[in-house]
Structure formats: C-alpha cells, structure tokens
PDB file of C-alpha atoms in Angstrom:
ATOM      1  CA  ASP J   1     -15.714  30.736  -0.048  1.00 53.00           C
ATOM      2  CA  GLY J   2     -15.869  28.318   2.859  1.00 63.00           C
ATOM      3  CA  GLY J   3     -13.505  25.396   2.952  1.00 92.00           C
ATOM      4  CA  ILE J   4     -10.232  23.864   4.028  1.00 95.00           C
ATOM      5  CA  THR J   5      -6.948  25.086   2.675  1.00 95.00           C
ATOM      6  CA  GLN J   6      -3.597  23.372   2.845  1.00 96.00           C
ATOM      7  CA  SER J   7      -0.326  24.922   1.919  1.00 90.00           C
ATOM      8  CA  PRO J   8       1.911  24.458   0.178  1.00 91.00           C
ATOM      9  CA  LYS J   9       0.679  21.959  -2.440  1.00 92.00           C
ATOM     10  CA  TYR J  10       4.191  20.601  -2.970  1.00 94.00           C
ATOM     11  CA  LEU J  11       7.000  20.660  -0.423  1.00 93.00           C
ATOM     12  CA  PHE J  12      10.564  19.492  -0.683  1.00 93.00           C
ATOM     13  CA  ARG J  13      12.891  19.084   2.292  1.00 90.00           C
ATOM     14  CA  LYS J  14      16.258  17.612   2.990  1.00 90.00           C
ATOM     15  CA  GLU J  15      16.517  14.583   5.206  1.00 88.00           C
ATOM     16  CA  GLY J  16      16.899  15.512   8.878  1.00 88.00           C
ATOM     17  CA  GLN J  17      14.949  18.769   8.650  1.00 91.00           C
ATOM     18  CA  ASN J  18      11.686  19.414  10.434  1.00 93.00           C
ATOM     19  CA  VAL J  19       8.880  20.750   8.268  1.00 94.00           C
ATOM     20  CA  THR J  20       5.463  22.199   9.136  1.00 95.00           C
ATOM     21  CA  LEU J  21       2.378  21.699   6.975  1.00 96.00           C
ATOM     22  CA  SER J  22      -0.400  24.239   7.206  1.00 96.00           C
ATOM     23  CA  CYS J  23      -4.126  23.491   7.491  1.00 97.00           C
ATOM     24  CA  GLU J  24      -6.748  26.218   7.848  1.00 97.00           C
ATOM     25  CA  GLN J  25     -10.550  25.984   7.806  1.00 97.00           C
ATOM     26  CA  ASN J  26     -13.223  28.687   7.857  1.00 96.00           C
ATOM     27  CA  LEU J  27     -16.134  26.278   8.297  1.00 94.00           C
ATOM     28  CA  ASN J  28     -16.341  26.858  12.059  1.00 93.00           C
ATOM     29  CA  HIS J  29     -15.747  23.138  12.574  1.00 93.00           C
ATOM     30  CA  ASP J  30     -14.698  21.920  16.007  1.00 91.00           C
ATOM     31  CA  ALA J  31     -12.846  18.784  14.946  1.00 92.00           C
ATOM     32  CA  MET J  32      -9.798  18.571  12.698  1.00 94.00           C
ATOM     33  CA  TYR J  33      -7.726  15.631  11.488  1.00 95.00           C
ATOM     34  CA  TRP J  34      -4.461  14.789   9.776  1.00 96.00           C
ATOM     35  CA  TYR J  35      -4.087  11.746   7.524  1.00 96.00           C
ATOM     36  CA  ARG J  36      -1.197  10.308   5.599  1.00 96.00           C
ATOM     37  CA  GLN J  37      -1.695   8.652   2.217  1.00 94.00           C
ATOM     38  CA  ASP J  38       0.935   6.466   0.548  1.00 92.00           C
ATOM     39  CA  PRO J  39       0.666   5.327  -3.099  1.00 83.00           C
ATOM     40  CA  GLY J  40      -2.006   2.698  -3.597  1.00 77.00           C
ATOM     41  CA  GLN J  41      -3.032   2.802   0.027  1.00 81.00           C
ATOM     42  CA  GLY J  42      -5.831   4.195   2.104  1.00 86.00           C
ATOM     43  CA  LEU J  43      -5.685   7.068   4.534  1.00 92.00           C
ATOM     44  CA  ARG J  44      -4.038   6.522   7.887  1.00 93.00           C
ATOM     45  CA  LEU J  45      -4.795   8.771  10.838  1.00 92.00           C
ATOM     46  CA  ILE J  46      -1.863  10.700  12.313  1.00 96.00           C
ATOM     47  CA  TYR J  47      -3.479  13.052  14.833  1.00 95.00           C
ATOM     48  CA  TYR J  48      -6.895  14.499  15.498  1.00 93.00           C
ATOM     49  CA  SER J  49      -8.292  17.333  17.572  1.00 94.00           C
ATOM     50  CA  GLN J  50     -11.841  17.501  18.843  1.00 90.00           C
ATOM     51  CA  ILE J  51     -11.572  20.978  20.320  1.00 90.00           C
ATOM     52  CA  VAL J  52      -9.141  23.854  20.681  1.00 93.00           C
ATOM     53  CA  ASN J  53      -6.106  23.120  22.881  1.00 94.00           C
ATOM     54  CA  ASP J  54      -6.750  19.391  22.767  1.00 93.00           C
ATOM     55  CA  PHE J  55      -5.478  16.696  20.411  1.00 94.00           C
ATOM     56  CA  GLN J  56      -5.078  12.921  20.365  1.00 93.00           C
ATOM     57  CA  LYS J  57      -2.670  10.524  18.684  1.00 94.00           C
ATOM     58  CA  GLY J  58      -3.961   8.476  15.790  1.00 91.00           C
ATOM     59  CA  ASP J  59      -2.596   5.214  14.453  1.00 90.00           C
ATOM     60  CA  ILE J  60       0.751   6.518  13.159  1.00 94.00           C
ATOM     61  CA  ALA J  61       1.674   9.502  15.359  1.00 96.00           C
ATOM     62  CA  GLU J  62       5.351   8.645  15.836  1.00 96.00           C
ATOM     63  CA  GLY J  63       7.605  11.287  14.295  1.00 96.00           C
ATOM     64  CA  TYR J  64       4.820  13.870  14.021  1.00 97.00           C
ATOM     65  CA  SER J  65       3.579  16.685  16.247  1.00 97.00           C
ATOM     66  CA  VAL J  66       0.593  19.042  16.127  1.00 98.00           C
ATOM     67  CA  SER J  67      -0.880  22.048  17.880  1.00 97.00           C
ATOM     68  CA  ARG J  68      -4.396  23.456  18.066  1.00 97.00           C
ATOM     69  CA  GLU J  69      -4.130  26.969  19.442  1.00 97.00           C
ATOM     70  CA  LYS J  70      -6.942  28.323  17.266  1.00 96.00           C
ATOM     71  CA  LYS J  71     -10.160  26.709  16.126  1.00 96.00           C
ATOM     72  CA  GLU J  72      -9.428  27.349  12.463  1.00 97.00           C
ATOM     73  CA  SER J  73      -5.825  26.106  12.401  1.00 97.00           C
ATOM     74  CA  PHE J  74      -4.243  22.679  12.912  1.00 98.00           C
ATOM     75  CA  PRO J  75      -0.610  22.643  11.715  1.00 98.00           C
ATOM     76  CA  LEU J  76       1.322  19.383  11.426  1.00 97.00           C
ATOM     77  CA  THR J  77       5.082  19.185  11.978  1.00 97.00           C
ATOM     78  CA  VAL J  78       6.955  16.303  10.408  1.00 95.00           C
ATOM     79  CA  THR J  79      10.061  15.841  12.502  1.00 93.00           C
ATOM     80  CA  SER J  80      13.377  14.245  11.683  1.00 88.00           C
ATOM     81  CA  ALA J  81      12.269  11.279  13.808  1.00 87.00           C
ATOM     82  CA  GLN J  82       9.771  10.240  11.114  1.00 88.00           C
ATOM     83  CA  LYS J  83      11.599   7.463   9.263  1.00 88.00           C
ATOM     84  CA  ASN J  84       9.771   7.671   5.951  1.00 90.00           C
ATOM     85  CA  PRO J  85       8.139  11.092   5.654  1.00 93.00           C
ATOM     86  CA  THR J  86       7.635  11.228   1.877  1.00 95.00           C
ATOM     87  CA  ALA J  87       3.859  10.994   1.368  1.00 95.00           C
ATOM     88  CA  PHE J  88       0.660  12.867   0.535  1.00 95.00           C
ATOM     89  CA  TYR J  89      -0.746  14.572   3.636  1.00 97.00           C
ATOM     90  CA  LEU J  90      -4.433  15.337   3.976  1.00 96.00           C
ATOM     91  CA  CYS J  91      -6.160  17.548   6.498  1.00 97.00           C
ATOM     92  CA  ALA J  92      -9.869  17.234   7.253  1.00 95.00           C
ATOM     93  CA  SER J  93     -12.468  18.769   9.523  1.00 94.00           C
ATOM     94  CA  SER J  94     -15.942  17.966  10.816  1.00 90.00           C
ATOM     95  CA  ILE J  95     -18.611  20.026  12.539  1.00 87.00           C
ATOM     96  CA  ASP J  96     -18.044  18.086  15.713  1.00 75.00           C
ATOM     97  CA  PRO J  97     -16.528  14.674  16.490  1.00 71.00           C
ATOM     98  CA  ARG J  98     -19.972  13.124  16.847  1.00 71.00           C
ATOM     99  CA  ASP J  99     -21.102  14.140  13.368  1.00 68.00           C
ATOM    100  CA  GLY J 100     -18.931  11.775  11.369  1.00 74.00           C
ATOM    101  CA  GLU J 101     -18.907  13.613   8.021  1.00 84.00           C
ATOM    102  CA  GLN J 102     -15.427  14.903   7.267  1.00 89.00           C
ATOM    103  CA  PHE J 103     -14.436  17.496   4.690  1.00 92.00           C
ATOM    104  CA  PHE J 104     -10.968  17.236   3.187  1.00 94.00           C
ATOM    105  CA  GLY J 105      -8.464  19.792   2.043  1.00 96.00           C
ATOM    106  CA  PRO J 106      -6.563  19.486  -1.280  1.00 94.00           C
ATOM    107  CA  GLY J 107      -3.512  17.899   0.328  1.00 95.00           C
ATOM    108  CA  THR J 108       0.227  18.579   0.515  1.00 96.00           C
ATOM    109  CA  ARG J 109       2.699  16.314  -1.218  1.00 95.00           C
ATOM    110  CA  LEU J 110       5.887  16.166   0.850  1.00 95.00           C
ATOM    111  CA  THR J 111       9.078  14.841  -0.677  1.00 94.00           C
ATOM    112  CA  VAL J 112      12.138  14.361   1.470  1.00 91.00           C
ATOM    113  CA  LEU J 113      15.356  14.224  -0.503  1.00 87.00           C
TER     114      LEU J 113
ATOM    115  CA  GLY S   1      -9.538  -1.052  16.831  1.00 79.00           C
ATOM    116  CA  GLU S   2     -11.531  -0.947  13.623  1.00 86.00           C
ATOM    117  CA  ASN S   3     -10.288  -2.703  10.485  1.00 91.00           C
ATOM    118  CA  VAL S   4     -11.825  -2.021   7.076  1.00 95.00           C
ATOM    119  CA  GLU S   5     -11.177  -4.203   4.034  1.00 96.00           C
ATOM    120  CA  GLN S   6     -12.131  -3.073   0.555  1.00 97.00           C
ATOM    121  CA  HIS S   7     -12.467  -5.029  -2.698  1.00 97.00           C
ATOM    122  CA  PRO S   8     -11.621  -4.991  -5.504  1.00 97.00           C
ATOM    123  CA  SER S   9      -8.478  -2.882  -5.632  1.00 95.00           C
ATOM    124  CA  THR S  10      -9.045  -2.120  -9.315  1.00 97.00           C
ATOM    125  CA  LEU S  11     -12.207  -2.254 -11.394  1.00 98.00           C
ATOM    126  CA  SER S  12     -12.632  -1.613 -15.089  1.00 98.00           C
ATOM    127  CA  VAL S  13     -16.096  -1.297 -16.639  1.00 97.00           C
ATOM    128  CA  GLN S  14     -17.568  -0.153 -19.911  1.00 97.00           C
ATOM    129  CA  GLU S  15     -19.415   3.137 -20.005  1.00 97.00           C
ATOM    130  CA  GLY S  16     -23.050   2.536 -19.105  1.00 97.00           C
ATOM    131  CA  ASP S  17     -22.376  -0.582 -17.054  1.00 97.00           C
ATOM    132  CA  SER S  18     -22.742  -0.794 -13.279  1.00 98.00           C
ATOM    133  CA  ALA S  19     -19.891  -0.882 -10.785  1.00 98.00           C
ATOM    134  CA  VAL S  20     -19.966  -2.418  -7.318  1.00 98.00           C
ATOM    135  CA  ILE S  21     -17.352  -1.937  -4.596  1.00 98.00           C
ATOM    136  CA  LYS S  22     -17.530  -3.878  -1.347  1.00 98.00           C
ATOM    137  CA  CYS S  23     -16.204  -3.254   2.143  1.00 98.00           C
ATOM    138  CA  THR S  24     -16.211  -5.186   5.374  1.00 98.00           C
ATOM    139  CA  TYR S  25     -15.549  -3.841   8.852  1.00 96.00           C
ATOM    140  CA  SER S  26     -14.697  -5.449  12.154  1.00 95.00           C
ATOM    141  CA  ASP S  27     -15.987  -3.209  14.958  1.00 90.00           C
ATOM    142  CA  SER S  28     -19.671  -3.771  15.675  1.00 90.00           C
ATOM    143  CA  ALA S  29     -19.774  -0.353  17.377  1.00 88.00           C
ATOM    144  CA  SER S  30     -19.224   1.438  14.058  1.00 90.00           C
ATOM    145  CA  ASN S  31     -22.343   3.319  13.041  1.00 90.00           C
ATOM    146  CA  TYR S  32     -21.273   5.647  10.235  1.00 91.00           C
ATOM    147  CA  PHE S  33     -20.144   4.516   6.764  1.00 94.00           C
ATOM    148  CA  PRO S  34     -19.123   7.139   4.207  1.00 94.00           C
ATOM    149  CA  TRP S  35     -17.803   6.738   0.683  1.00 97.00           C
ATOM    150  CA  TYR S  36     -15.280   9.141  -0.777  1.00 96.00           C
ATOM    151  CA  LYS S  37     -14.148   9.793  -4.342  1.00 97.00           C
ATOM    152  CA  GLN S  38     -10.590  10.953  -4.906  1.00 95.00           C
ATOM    153  CA  GLU S  39      -9.335  12.319  -8.199  1.00 93.00           C
ATOM    154  CA  LEU S  40      -5.644  12.380  -8.971  1.00 88.00           C
ATOM    155  CA  GLY S  41      -3.700  14.829  -6.799  1.00 86.00           C
ATOM    156  CA  LYS S  42      -6.761  16.028  -4.909  1.00 89.00           C
ATOM    157  CA  GLY S  43      -8.345  15.480  -1.546  1.00 91.00           C
ATOM    158  CA  PRO S  44     -11.188  12.959  -1.164  1.00 94.00           C
ATOM    159  CA  GLN S  45     -14.751  14.191  -1.582  1.00 94.00           C
ATOM    160  CA  LEU S  46     -17.735  12.664   0.166  1.00 94.00           C
ATOM    161  CA  ILE S  47     -20.174  11.201  -2.360  1.00 96.00           C
ATOM    162  CA  ILE S  48     -22.605   9.341  -0.134  1.00 96.00           C
ATOM    163  CA  ASP S  49     -22.841   8.064   3.429  1.00 93.00           C
ATOM    164  CA  ILE S  50     -25.082   5.801   5.452  1.00 93.00           C
ATOM    165  CA  ARG S  51     -25.756   5.458   9.137  1.00 88.00           C
ATOM    166  CA  SER S  52     -26.535   2.228  10.912  1.00 81.00           C
ATOM    167  CA  ASN S  53     -30.218   2.917  11.336  1.00 79.00           C
ATOM    168  CA  VAL S  54     -30.875   2.448   7.591  1.00 79.00           C
ATOM    169  CA  GLY S  55     -30.106  -0.388   5.176  1.00 90.00           C
ATOM    170  CA  GLU S  56     -29.921   1.479   1.874  1.00 94.00           C
ATOM    171  CA  LYS S  57     -29.535   4.999   0.592  1.00 93.00           C
ATOM    172  CA  LYS S  58     -29.694   6.336  -2.968  1.00 96.00           C
ATOM    173  CA  ASP S  59     -28.596   9.536  -4.613  1.00 94.00           C
ATOM    174  CA  GLN S  60     -29.237   9.562  -8.371  1.00 95.00           C
ATOM    175  CA  ARG S  61     -26.834   6.996  -9.901  1.00 97.00           C
ATOM    176  CA  ILE S  62     -25.163   6.145  -6.604  1.00 98.00           C
ATOM    177  CA  ALA S  63     -26.449   3.856  -3.881  1.00 97.00           C
ATOM    178  CA  VAL S  64     -25.004   2.361  -0.727  1.00 97.00           C
ATOM    179  CA  THR S  65     -26.239  -0.729   1.091  1.00 96.00           C
ATOM    180  CA  LEU S  66     -25.421  -1.784   4.638  1.00 96.00           C
ATOM    181  CA  ASN S  67     -25.700  -5.180   6.283  1.00 94.00           C
ATOM    182  CA  LYS S  68     -24.910  -4.690   9.966  1.00 92.00           C
ATOM    183  CA  THR S  69     -25.310  -8.356  10.822  1.00 92.00           C
ATOM    184  CA  ALA S  70     -22.668  -9.378   8.312  1.00 94.00           C
ATOM    185  CA  LYS S  71     -20.640  -6.196   8.865  1.00 95.00           C
ATOM    186  CA  HIS S  72     -20.405  -5.243   5.232  1.00 95.00           C
ATOM    187  CA  PHE S  73     -21.479  -2.353   3.043  1.00 97.00           C
ATOM    188  CA  SER S  74     -21.309  -1.721  -0.669  1.00 98.00           C
ATOM    189  CA  LEU S  75     -21.254   1.140  -3.161  1.00 98.00           C
ATOM    190  CA  HIS S  76     -23.262   0.764  -6.356  1.00 98.00           C
ATOM    191  CA  ILE S  77     -22.794   3.094  -9.323  1.00 98.00           C
ATOM    192  CA  THR S  78     -25.217   2.648 -12.200  1.00 97.00           C
ATOM    193  CA  GLU S  79     -24.917   3.937 -15.772  1.00 97.00           C
ATOM    194  CA  THR S  80     -21.235   4.673 -15.291  1.00 98.00           C
ATOM    195  CA  GLN S  81     -19.639   7.581 -17.138  1.00 97.00           C
ATOM    196  CA  PRO S  82     -15.966   8.347 -17.887  1.00 96.00           C
ATOM    197  CA  GLU S  83     -16.028  11.101 -15.250  1.00 96.00           C
ATOM    198  CA  ASP S  84     -16.738   8.443 -12.631  1.00 97.00           C
ATOM    199  CA  SER S  85     -13.151   7.248 -13.127  1.00 97.00           C
ATOM    200  CA  ALA S  86     -11.311   7.860  -9.834  1.00 97.00           C
ATOM    201  CA  VAL S  87     -10.219   6.120  -6.642  1.00 96.00           C
ATOM    202  CA  TYR S  88     -13.058   5.336  -4.258  1.00 97.00           C
ATOM    203  CA  PHE S  89     -12.591   4.828  -0.523  1.00 97.00           C
ATOM    204  CA  CYS S  90     -14.956   3.374   1.991  1.00 97.00           C
ATOM    205  CA  ALA S  91     -14.658   4.192   5.677  1.00 94.00           C
ATOM    206  CA  ALA S  92     -16.215   3.190   8.977  1.00 93.00           C
ATOM    207  CA  GLY S  93     -16.457   4.995  12.266  1.00 88.00           C
ATOM    208  CA  ASP S  94     -18.160   5.273  15.590  1.00 81.00           C
ATOM    209  CA  THR S  95     -19.306   8.869  15.809  1.00 69.00           C
ATOM    210  CA  GLY S  96     -18.371  10.323  19.136  1.00 64.00           C
ATOM    211  CA  ARG S  97     -15.235   8.304  19.650  1.00 64.00           C
ATOM    212  CA  ARG S  98     -12.612   9.176  17.071  1.00 66.00           C
ATOM    213  CA  ALA S  99     -11.884   9.598  13.421  1.00 73.00           C
ATOM    214  CA  LEU S 100     -12.724   7.271  10.564  1.00 87.00           C
ATOM    215  CA  THR S 101     -10.902   4.102   9.513  1.00 90.00           C
ATOM    216  CA  PHE S 102     -10.472   3.911   5.741  1.00 92.00           C
ATOM    217  CA  GLY S 103     -10.311   1.024   3.327  1.00 94.00           C
ATOM    218  CA  SER S 104      -7.365   0.732   0.950  1.00 94.00           C
ATOM    219  CA  GLY S 105      -9.239   2.136  -2.035  1.00 95.00           C
ATOM    220  CA  THR S 106     -10.600   0.950  -5.399  1.00 97.00           C
ATOM    221  CA  ARG S 107      -9.359   2.424  -8.648  1.00 96.00           C
ATOM    222  CA  LEU S 108     -12.359   2.567 -10.993  1.00 98.00           C
ATOM    223  CA  GLN S 109     -11.742   2.986 -14.700  1.00 98.00           C
ATOM    224  CA  VAL S 110     -14.729   3.594 -16.946  1.00 97.00           C
ATOM    225  CA  GLN S 111     -13.905   2.815 -20.563  1.00 95.00           C
ATOM    226  CA  PRO S 112     -15.727   4.997 -23.108  1.00 91.00           C
TER     227      PRO S 112
END
C-alpha cells in the first residue's frame, strides 16, 4: 500500500525531554510538511521540505528541528525549547511543491507531562 | 503572508439538508484552494479542490465555488448524511512558493 505513516500514534514525554516524531512516505513525493494542530484550531505549519537535504521554517518553527536525509523520511524533533509541545502533529507530502495537493498521515498525539 | 478565515465554526443540519461553509483569503497570489475532511483522531483527507482558473467544481454531492475578485470560496454539501459529520478545513496556497495556509475549521454535525 502506498501512503504516509506516522509513528507512534500516541507519545508521552516528560517536560524537558527532546522527542522525535517519525514520518515516512512511499509515494515518491518530493515535498514533505509538518503541521501542528491544537484543539479547535486549524493546522499551523512548522517546517517543510521541497527536496532532499533542504528544508524551510514555517510559521511556528521555534522549538522544533527537522532533517531530510532521505526522500521518504522527514522526522520532526520537538525540543525542550518548545514551550507548549502538547498537540496533535500531522505530516503531509505532495508530488512536488508546485502541485499543491497534499496527502496527510494519521498523526501523532504528543502529550508532555 | 496569507490569512484564511473560515465560517461558521460549528454547523448543525438535518439529514438531507444542504450545508455551506465559507472561507475568505487575503493573498491575491493564492491560486489553489483545497477542502479537507478530518474525522476524530485522524489526519485530514482531501475531498475537493479548485484552482484559480475555474469558478466552480462539482463532485457528486460536493461542490466548491471560487470568487477571486472577492477573495472567497465556499464548500457546498447537498443531501447531507450522518457520515458527513466531521471537521472540515479550507486552505489557500500559491503553488510553487510554500505550503498551504489553513482555516480554523468547521465542525459539521448531521442529525439523523
């Protein structure tokens, strides 16, 4: 099956710990994205990558970091510098940045205790 | 940057009625307008999209209209069914520049 996978579905961490969220796609898409969703709100862009070894900050990049060493993988690290990390995190991909249509993964719910 | 406003935040309709959700955007360079449906605990799924070279697009019970002059676009769902109950998001983007900007979402409840 082709698609985007995110793991784990639920993640719990203690305050002050860094945590890495996984995002993998086998759609051969060039572009990948990370969004954050808070209850009752829309999706806010954290980081995006248009091609391997390149990524750009989105609207709320502070306290987050990413890497794009492989086309199919775009992990997101939530660092201890992120003041309010508890949220639902969504990864997406598109064929290329000029296409527009994005496909979303199932999401990871991160809870920081 | 782009700003997308979406209304209403909640919408309750009777099964079989129509539902309309409206969005406005600010950046005249935006040329791609998708609508996503998100069920509880899942990622959003694209249900329909429209590009700026057309004014309306239909797919069975779902239609989207775009008014570029007024910078607004709308989602129309006819003959609503209980399985249409979900949160719907509009978005706007300029393909080739960066990712989409999303509205704040509309929770649609279809009463059987």
